[in-house]
Amino acid sequence: MEDDSDRLSAMERELGSQHQSLNDICDQLITLIALSGGVNCGVEAPPAVANAVVTPLNPPNTTTHRLKPATPSEFTGDCTKGCGFLNSCNLYIGLAPTQFSDDQARIY
């Protein structure tokens, strides 16, 4: 019986750790969207995020060969999917900033 309670305790600790990691990732995503001027879809950043320091997960790639991110899907005109489309455009532009030197290039 003690073995089962130890296993349950360990699982609860791991679940709590994973929950905290997911919250941290969510906070970082909200911060990144806010810093990049992303579209606000009714999600407000928690107050603690305003002072958060975002550190890159991986060091920047210094090689000249990079994979090209997938382009956003074509907008169908569906109003309910407009926010997602704008977010995918912002993500694409953010992943390939050297390809978009001015607003005209971003619009195209």
PDB file of C-alpha atoms in Angstrom:
ATOM      1  CA  MET A   1       0.000   0.000   0.000  1.00  0.00           C
ATOM      2  CA  GLU A   2       2.861   2.381   0.804  1.00  0.00           C
ATOM      3  CA  ASP A   3       4.358   1.733  -2.629  1.00  0.00           C
ATOM      4  CA  ASP A   4       1.118   2.871  -4.290  1.00  0.00           C
ATOM      5  CA  SER A   5       0.977   6.063  -2.232  1.00  0.00           C
ATOM      6  CA  ASP A   6       4.615   6.818  -3.136  1.00  0.00           C
ATOM      7  CA  ARG A   7       3.833   6.318  -6.818  1.00  0.00           C
ATOM      8  CA  LEU A   8       0.740   8.520  -6.542  1.00  0.00           C
ATOM      9  CA  SER A   9       2.736  11.258  -4.817  1.00  0.00           C
ATOM     10  CA  ALA A  10       5.432  11.104  -7.485  1.00  0.00           C
ATOM     11  CA  MET A  11       2.802  11.306 -10.231  1.00  0.00           C
ATOM     12  CA  GLU A  12       1.138  14.302  -8.548  1.00  0.00           C
ATOM     13  CA  ARG A  13       4.493  16.087  -8.293  1.00  0.00           C
ATOM     14  CA  GLU A  14       5.231  15.397 -11.964  1.00  0.00           C
ATOM     15  CA  LEU A  15       1.775  16.594 -12.997  1.00  0.00           C
ATOM     16  CA  GLY A  16       2.261  19.793 -11.002  1.00  0.00           C
ATOM     17  CA  SER A  17       5.640  20.328 -12.653  1.00  0.00           C
ATOM     18  CA  GLN A  18       4.162  19.809 -16.128  1.00  0.00           C
ATOM     19  CA  HIS A  19       1.285  22.157 -15.316  1.00  0.00           C
ATOM     20  CA  GLN A  20       3.757  24.867 -14.270  1.00  0.00           C
ATOM     21  CA  SER A  21       5.793  24.331 -17.454  1.00  0.00           C
ATOM     22  CA  LEU A  22       2.680  24.717 -19.605  1.00  0.00           C
ATOM     23  CA  ASN A  23       1.735  27.912 -17.768  1.00  0.00           C
ATOM     24  CA  ASP A  24       5.259  29.278 -18.353  1.00  0.00           C
ATOM     25  CA  ILE A  25       5.050  28.445 -22.068  1.00  0.00           C
ATOM     26  CA  CYS A  26       1.635  30.088 -22.329  1.00  0.00           C
ATOM     27  CA  ASP A  27       2.948  33.225 -20.606  1.00  0.00           C
ATOM     28  CA  GLN A  28       5.908  33.370 -23.004  1.00  0.00           C
ATOM     29  CA  LEU A  29       3.635  32.973 -26.031  1.00  0.00           C
ATOM     30  CA  ILE A  30       1.385  35.783 -24.835  1.00  0.00           C
ATOM     31  CA  THR A  31       4.444  37.975 -24.276  1.00  0.00           C
ATOM     32  CA  LEU A  32       5.831  37.184 -27.736  1.00  0.00           C
ATOM     33  CA  ILE A  33       2.513  37.999 -29.386  1.00  0.00           C
ATOM     34  CA  ALA A  34       2.299  41.260 -27.462  1.00  0.00           C
ATOM     35  CA  LEU A  35       5.907  42.222 -28.315  1.00  0.00           C
ATOM     36  CA  SER A  36       5.423  41.466 -32.010  1.00  0.00           C
ATOM     37  CA  GLY A  37       2.271  43.567 -32.178  1.00  0.00           C
ATOM     38  CA  GLY A  38       0.144  40.493 -32.746  1.00  0.00           C
ATOM     39  CA  VAL A  39      -3.597  40.503 -33.098  1.00  0.00           C
ATOM     40  CA  ASN A  40      -5.570  40.641 -29.873  1.00  0.00           C
ATOM     41  CA  CYS A  41      -8.269  37.970 -30.019  1.00  0.00           C
ATOM     42  CA  GLY A  42      -9.726  38.784 -26.641  1.00  0.00           C
ATOM     43  CA  VAL A  43      -6.875  37.153 -24.706  1.00  0.00           C
ATOM     44  CA  GLU A  44      -5.272  39.488 -22.250  1.00  0.00           C
ATOM     45  CA  ALA A  45      -1.807  38.935 -20.856  1.00  0.00           C
ATOM     46  CA  PRO A  46      -1.700  38.317 -17.119  1.00  0.00           C
ATOM     47  CA  PRO A  47      -0.146  41.176 -15.097  1.00  0.00           C
ATOM     48  CA  ALA A  48       2.969  39.117 -14.262  1.00  0.00           C
ATOM     49  CA  VAL A  49       3.806  38.791 -17.976  1.00  0.00           C
ATOM     50  CA  ALA A  50       4.369  42.520 -18.413  1.00  0.00           C
ATOM     51  CA  ASN A  51       7.699  42.326 -16.541  1.00  0.00           C
ATOM     52  CA  ALA A  52       8.703  38.885 -17.802  1.00  0.00           C
ATOM     53  CA  VAL A  53      12.036  38.388 -19.503  1.00  0.00           C
ATOM     54  CA  VAL A  54      11.786  36.187 -22.574  1.00  0.00           C
ATOM     55  CA  THR A  55      14.857  34.111 -23.257  1.00  0.00           C
ATOM     56  CA  PRO A  56      15.269  32.262 -26.533  1.00  0.00           C
ATOM     57  CA  LEU A  57      14.870  28.505 -26.268  1.00  0.00           C
ATOM     58  CA  ASN A  58      17.573  27.847 -28.852  1.00  0.00           C
ATOM     59  CA  PRO A  59      20.534  30.008 -29.820  1.00  0.00           C
ATOM     60  CA  PRO A  60      20.155  31.731 -33.189  1.00  0.00           C
ATOM     61  CA  ASN A  61      21.200  29.677 -36.173  1.00  0.00           C
ATOM     62  CA  THR A  62      24.270  31.248 -37.764  1.00  0.00           C
ATOM     63  CA  THR A  63      24.247  29.112 -40.889  1.00  0.00           C
ATOM     64  CA  THR A  64      22.995  30.653 -44.104  1.00  0.00           C
ATOM     65  CA  HIS A  65      20.804  27.661 -44.963  1.00  0.00           C
ATOM     66  CA  ARG A  66      17.470  27.868 -43.202  1.00  0.00           C
ATOM     67  CA  LEU A  67      14.239  26.068 -43.765  1.00  0.00           C
ATOM     68  CA  LYS A  68      11.476  28.215 -45.194  1.00  0.00           C
ATOM     69  CA  PRO A  69       8.376  28.321 -42.971  1.00  0.00           C
ATOM     70  CA  ALA A  70       5.091  27.248 -44.507  1.00  0.00           C
ATOM     71  CA  THR A  71       3.095  30.150 -45.897  1.00  0.00           C
ATOM     72  CA  PRO A  72      -0.229  30.970 -44.237  1.00  0.00           C
ATOM     73  CA  SER A  73      -3.280  29.366 -45.840  1.00  0.00           C
ATOM     74  CA  GLU A  74      -5.348  31.500 -48.140  1.00  0.00           C
ATOM     75  CA  PHE A  75      -8.012  33.569 -46.372  1.00  0.00           C
ATOM     76  CA  THR A  76     -11.484  32.367 -47.329  1.00  0.00           C
ATOM     77  CA  GLY A  77     -13.356  35.421 -46.069  1.00  0.00           C
ATOM     78  CA  ASP A  78     -14.789  33.545 -43.062  1.00  0.00           C
ATOM     79  CA  CYS A  79     -15.018  36.143 -40.282  1.00  0.00           C
ATOM     80  CA  THR A  80     -14.668  33.514 -37.574  1.00  0.00           C
ATOM     81  CA  LYS A  81     -11.246  32.511 -38.936  1.00  0.00           C
ATOM     82  CA  GLY A  82      -9.892  36.033 -39.472  1.00  0.00           C
ATOM     83  CA  CYS A  83      -8.024  36.206 -36.169  1.00  0.00           C
ATOM     84  CA  GLY A  84      -6.282  32.893 -36.823  1.00  0.00           C
ATOM     85  CA  PHE A  85      -5.325  34.020 -40.326  1.00  0.00           C
ATOM     86  CA  LEU A  86      -3.813  37.282 -39.045  1.00  0.00           C
ATOM     87  CA  ASN A  87      -1.914  35.409 -36.349  1.00  0.00           C
ATOM     88  CA  SER A  88      -0.507  32.962 -38.916  1.00  0.00           C
ATOM     89  CA  CYS A  89       0.573  35.914 -41.095  1.00  0.00           C
ATOM     90  CA  ASN A  90       2.277  37.594 -38.129  1.00  0.00           C
ATOM     91  CA  LEU A  91       4.020  34.345 -37.248  1.00  0.00           C
ATOM     92  CA  TYR A  92       5.212  33.839 -40.835  1.00  0.00           C
ATOM     93  CA  ILE A  93       6.529  37.409 -41.071  1.00  0.00           C
ATOM     94  CA  GLY A  94       8.200  37.031 -37.669  1.00  0.00           C
ATOM     95  CA  LEU A  95       9.933  33.805 -38.713  1.00  0.00           C
ATOM     96  CA  ALA A  96      11.319  35.322 -41.925  1.00  0.00           C
ATOM     97  CA  PRO A  97      11.902  39.024 -41.131  1.00  0.00           C
ATOM     98  CA  THR A  98      14.645  39.468 -43.744  1.00  0.00           C
ATOM     99  CA  GLN A  99      12.147  38.727 -46.519  1.00  0.00           C
ATOM    100  CA  PHE A 100       9.881  41.606 -45.461  1.00  0.00           C
ATOM    101  CA  SER A 101      11.844  44.849 -45.606  1.00  0.00           C
ATOM    102  CA  ASP A 102       8.811  47.167 -45.712  1.00  0.00           C
ATOM    103  CA  ASP A 103       5.021  47.240 -45.346  1.00  0.00           C
ATOM    104  CA  GLN A 104       4.462  46.681 -49.070  1.00  0.00           C
ATOM    105  CA  ALA A 105       6.400  43.404 -48.910  1.00  0.00           C
ATOM    106  CA  ARG A 106       4.360  42.325 -45.854  1.00  0.00           C
ATOM    107  CA  ILE A 107       1.072  43.113 -47.600  1.00  0.00           C
ATOM    108  CA  TYR A 108       2.079  41.238 -50.743  1.00  0.00           C
TER     109      TYR A 108
END
